[in-house]
mmCIF file of C-alpha atoms in Angstrom:
data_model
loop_
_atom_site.group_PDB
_atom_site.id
_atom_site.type_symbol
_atom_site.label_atom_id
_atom_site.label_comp_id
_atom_site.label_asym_id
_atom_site.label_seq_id
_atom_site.Cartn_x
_atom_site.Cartn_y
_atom_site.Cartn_z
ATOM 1 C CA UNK A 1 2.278 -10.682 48.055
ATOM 2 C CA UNK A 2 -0.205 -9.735 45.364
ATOM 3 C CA UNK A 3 -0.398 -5.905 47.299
ATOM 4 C CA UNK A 4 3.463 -5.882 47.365
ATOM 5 C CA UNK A 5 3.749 -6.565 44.184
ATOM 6 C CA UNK A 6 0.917 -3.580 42.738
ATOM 7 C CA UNK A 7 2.912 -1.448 45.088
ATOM 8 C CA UNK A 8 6.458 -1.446 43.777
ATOM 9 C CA UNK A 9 4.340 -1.380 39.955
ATOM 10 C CA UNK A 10 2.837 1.456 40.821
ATOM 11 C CA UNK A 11 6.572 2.974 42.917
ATOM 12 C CA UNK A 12 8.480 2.384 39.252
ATOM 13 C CA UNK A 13 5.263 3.181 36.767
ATOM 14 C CA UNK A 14 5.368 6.679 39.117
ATOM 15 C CA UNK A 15 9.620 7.036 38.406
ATOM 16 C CA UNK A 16 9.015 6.061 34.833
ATOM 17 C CA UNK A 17 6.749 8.226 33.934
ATOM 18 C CA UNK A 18 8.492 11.118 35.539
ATOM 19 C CA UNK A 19 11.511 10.783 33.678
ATOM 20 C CA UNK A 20 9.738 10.413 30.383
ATOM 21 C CA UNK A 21 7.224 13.175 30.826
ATOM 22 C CA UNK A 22 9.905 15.906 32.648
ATOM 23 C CA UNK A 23 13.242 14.391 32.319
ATOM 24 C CA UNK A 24 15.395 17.875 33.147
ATOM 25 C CA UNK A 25 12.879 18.023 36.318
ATOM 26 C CA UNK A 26 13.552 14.227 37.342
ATOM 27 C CA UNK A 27 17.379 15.216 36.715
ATOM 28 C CA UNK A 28 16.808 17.888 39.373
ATOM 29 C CA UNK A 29 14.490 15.804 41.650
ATOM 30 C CA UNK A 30 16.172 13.123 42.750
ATOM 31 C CA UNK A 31 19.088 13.722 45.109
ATOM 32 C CA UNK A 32 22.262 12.290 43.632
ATOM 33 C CA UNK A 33 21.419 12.034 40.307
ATOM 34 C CA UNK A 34 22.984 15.447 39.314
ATOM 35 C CA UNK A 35 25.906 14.062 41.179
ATOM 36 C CA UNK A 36 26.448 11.608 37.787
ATOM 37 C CA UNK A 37 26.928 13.793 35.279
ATOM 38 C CA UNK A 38 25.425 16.282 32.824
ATOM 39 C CA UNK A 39 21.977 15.386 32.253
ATOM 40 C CA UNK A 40 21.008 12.983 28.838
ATOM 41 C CA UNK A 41 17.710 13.515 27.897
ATOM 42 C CA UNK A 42 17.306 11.102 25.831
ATOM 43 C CA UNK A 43 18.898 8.267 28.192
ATOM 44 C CA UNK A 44 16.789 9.577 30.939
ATOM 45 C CA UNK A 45 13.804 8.527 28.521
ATOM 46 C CA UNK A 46 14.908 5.008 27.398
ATOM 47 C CA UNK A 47 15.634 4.188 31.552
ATOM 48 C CA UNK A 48 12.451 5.639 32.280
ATOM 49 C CA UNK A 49 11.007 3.208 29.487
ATOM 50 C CA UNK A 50 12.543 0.148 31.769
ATOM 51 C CA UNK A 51 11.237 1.065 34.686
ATOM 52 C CA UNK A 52 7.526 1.293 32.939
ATOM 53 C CA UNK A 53 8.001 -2.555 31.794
ATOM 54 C CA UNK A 54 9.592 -3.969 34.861
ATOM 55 C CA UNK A 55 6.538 -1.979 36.683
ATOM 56 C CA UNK A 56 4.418 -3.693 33.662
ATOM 57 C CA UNK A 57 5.583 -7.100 34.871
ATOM 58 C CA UNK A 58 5.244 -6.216 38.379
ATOM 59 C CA UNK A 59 2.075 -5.392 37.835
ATOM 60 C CA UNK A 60 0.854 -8.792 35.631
ATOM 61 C CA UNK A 61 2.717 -11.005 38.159
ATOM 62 C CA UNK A 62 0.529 -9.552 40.863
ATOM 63 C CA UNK A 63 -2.192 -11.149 39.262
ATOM 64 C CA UNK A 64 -1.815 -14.745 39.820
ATOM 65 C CA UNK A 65 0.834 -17.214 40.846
ATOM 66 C CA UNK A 66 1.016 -18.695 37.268
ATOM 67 C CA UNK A 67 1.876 -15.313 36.392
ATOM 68 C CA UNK A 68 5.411 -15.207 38.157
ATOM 69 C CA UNK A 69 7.754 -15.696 35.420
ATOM 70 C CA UNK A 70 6.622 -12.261 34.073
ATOM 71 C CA UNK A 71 8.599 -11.414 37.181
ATOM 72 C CA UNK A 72 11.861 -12.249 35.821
ATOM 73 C CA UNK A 73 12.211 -9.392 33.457
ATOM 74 C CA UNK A 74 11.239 -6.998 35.685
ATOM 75 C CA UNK A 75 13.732 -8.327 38.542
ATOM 76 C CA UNK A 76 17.005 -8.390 35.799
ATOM 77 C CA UNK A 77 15.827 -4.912 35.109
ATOM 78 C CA UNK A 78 16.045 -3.914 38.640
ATOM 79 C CA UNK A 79 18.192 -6.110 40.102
ATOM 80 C CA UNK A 80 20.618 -5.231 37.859
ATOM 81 C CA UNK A 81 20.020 -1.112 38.742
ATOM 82 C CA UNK A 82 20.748 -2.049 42.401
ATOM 83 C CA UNK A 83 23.749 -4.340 41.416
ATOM 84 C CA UNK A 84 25.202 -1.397 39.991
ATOM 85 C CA UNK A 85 24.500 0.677 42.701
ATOM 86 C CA UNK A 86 25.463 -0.874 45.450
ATOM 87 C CA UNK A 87 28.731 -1.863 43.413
ATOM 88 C CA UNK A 88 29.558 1.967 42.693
ATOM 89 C CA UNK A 89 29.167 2.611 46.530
ATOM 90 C CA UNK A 90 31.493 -0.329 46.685
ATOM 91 C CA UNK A 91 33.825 0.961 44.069
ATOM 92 C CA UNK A 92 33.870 4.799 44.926
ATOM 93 C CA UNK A 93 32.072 4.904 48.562
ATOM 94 C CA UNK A 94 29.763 6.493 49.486
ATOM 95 C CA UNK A 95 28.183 8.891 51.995
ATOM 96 C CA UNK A 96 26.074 6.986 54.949
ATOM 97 C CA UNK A 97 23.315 9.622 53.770
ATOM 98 C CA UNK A 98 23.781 8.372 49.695
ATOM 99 C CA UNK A 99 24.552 4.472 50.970
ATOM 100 C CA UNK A 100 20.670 4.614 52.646
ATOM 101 C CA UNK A 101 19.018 6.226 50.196
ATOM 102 C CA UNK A 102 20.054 4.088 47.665
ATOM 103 C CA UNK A 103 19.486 0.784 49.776
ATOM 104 C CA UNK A 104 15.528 2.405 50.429
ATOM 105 C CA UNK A 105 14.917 3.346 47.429
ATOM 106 C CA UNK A 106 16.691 1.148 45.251
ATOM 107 C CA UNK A 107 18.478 -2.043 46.659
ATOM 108 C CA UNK A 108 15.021 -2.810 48.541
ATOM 109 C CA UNK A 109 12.413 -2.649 46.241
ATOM 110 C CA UNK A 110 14.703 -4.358 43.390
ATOM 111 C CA UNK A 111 14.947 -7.169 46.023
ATOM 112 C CA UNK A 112 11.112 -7.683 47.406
ATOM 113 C CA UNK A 113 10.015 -9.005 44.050
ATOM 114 C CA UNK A 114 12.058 -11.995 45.134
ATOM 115 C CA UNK A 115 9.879 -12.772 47.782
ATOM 116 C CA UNK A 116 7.190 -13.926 45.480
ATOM 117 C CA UNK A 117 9.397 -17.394 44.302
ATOM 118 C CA UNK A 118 9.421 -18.284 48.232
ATOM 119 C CA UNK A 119 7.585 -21.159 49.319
ATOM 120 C CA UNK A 120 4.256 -20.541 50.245
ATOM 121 C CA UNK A 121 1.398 -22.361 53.071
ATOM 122 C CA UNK A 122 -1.842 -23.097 52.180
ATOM 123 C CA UNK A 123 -3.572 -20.446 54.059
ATOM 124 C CA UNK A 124 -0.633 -17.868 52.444
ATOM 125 C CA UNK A 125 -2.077 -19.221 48.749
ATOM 126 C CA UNK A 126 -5.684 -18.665 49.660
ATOM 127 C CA UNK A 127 -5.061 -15.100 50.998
ATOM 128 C CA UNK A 128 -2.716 -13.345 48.179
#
């Protein structure tokens, strides 16, 4: 879990710092974003600044288990992102092509912090 969780950190640290350092070039970048509207630097900036705290509490939580409530932030955060993703596709479809790129890159790793509330064996604590 601990891996998982330094991955995703380092998957929305990497996004985050892209649109703060070269928003117009993030614009650009990612398919589908250009599809929203005119580019905003400055809101391009402050979402860039989310993604580098829930990646912040990503990262923390992947630290310990008594550390998993620093998750909780960082899941609203991206939860919410894929929320209102999936509920524009919902809302206004959605190419098959758009639909799976946004699952993959957004729905799932929003999600996969989740895993870290589950249940875990003995031999699962020992090993994370």
């Amino acid at each position: 879990m601990r891996k998982l969780l330094v991955l995703l950190a380092a998957w929305h640290a990497a996004n985050g710092f892209f649109m703060l350092a070269a928003p117009h070039a993030w614009y650009g970048f990612v398919p589908g974003v250009i599809d929203t509207g005119a580019a905003n630097v400055h809101f391009i900036r402050d979402v860039g600044l989310g993604f580098l705290a829930a990646a912040a509490g990503l990262f923390l939580a992947s630290r310990g288990t008594a550390d998993r409530l620093l998750l909780v932030p960082a899941i609203v955060f991206l939860g919410g992102h894929a929320g209102l993703h999936l509920a524009e596709m919902v809302t206004h479809g959605a190419t098959a092509v758009a639909a799976m790129r946004d699952i993959v890159l957004i729905v799932i790793p929003a999600v996969l912090p989740l895993l870290a509330f589950l249940p875990r064996t003995t031999a699962q604590t020992r090993n994370t």
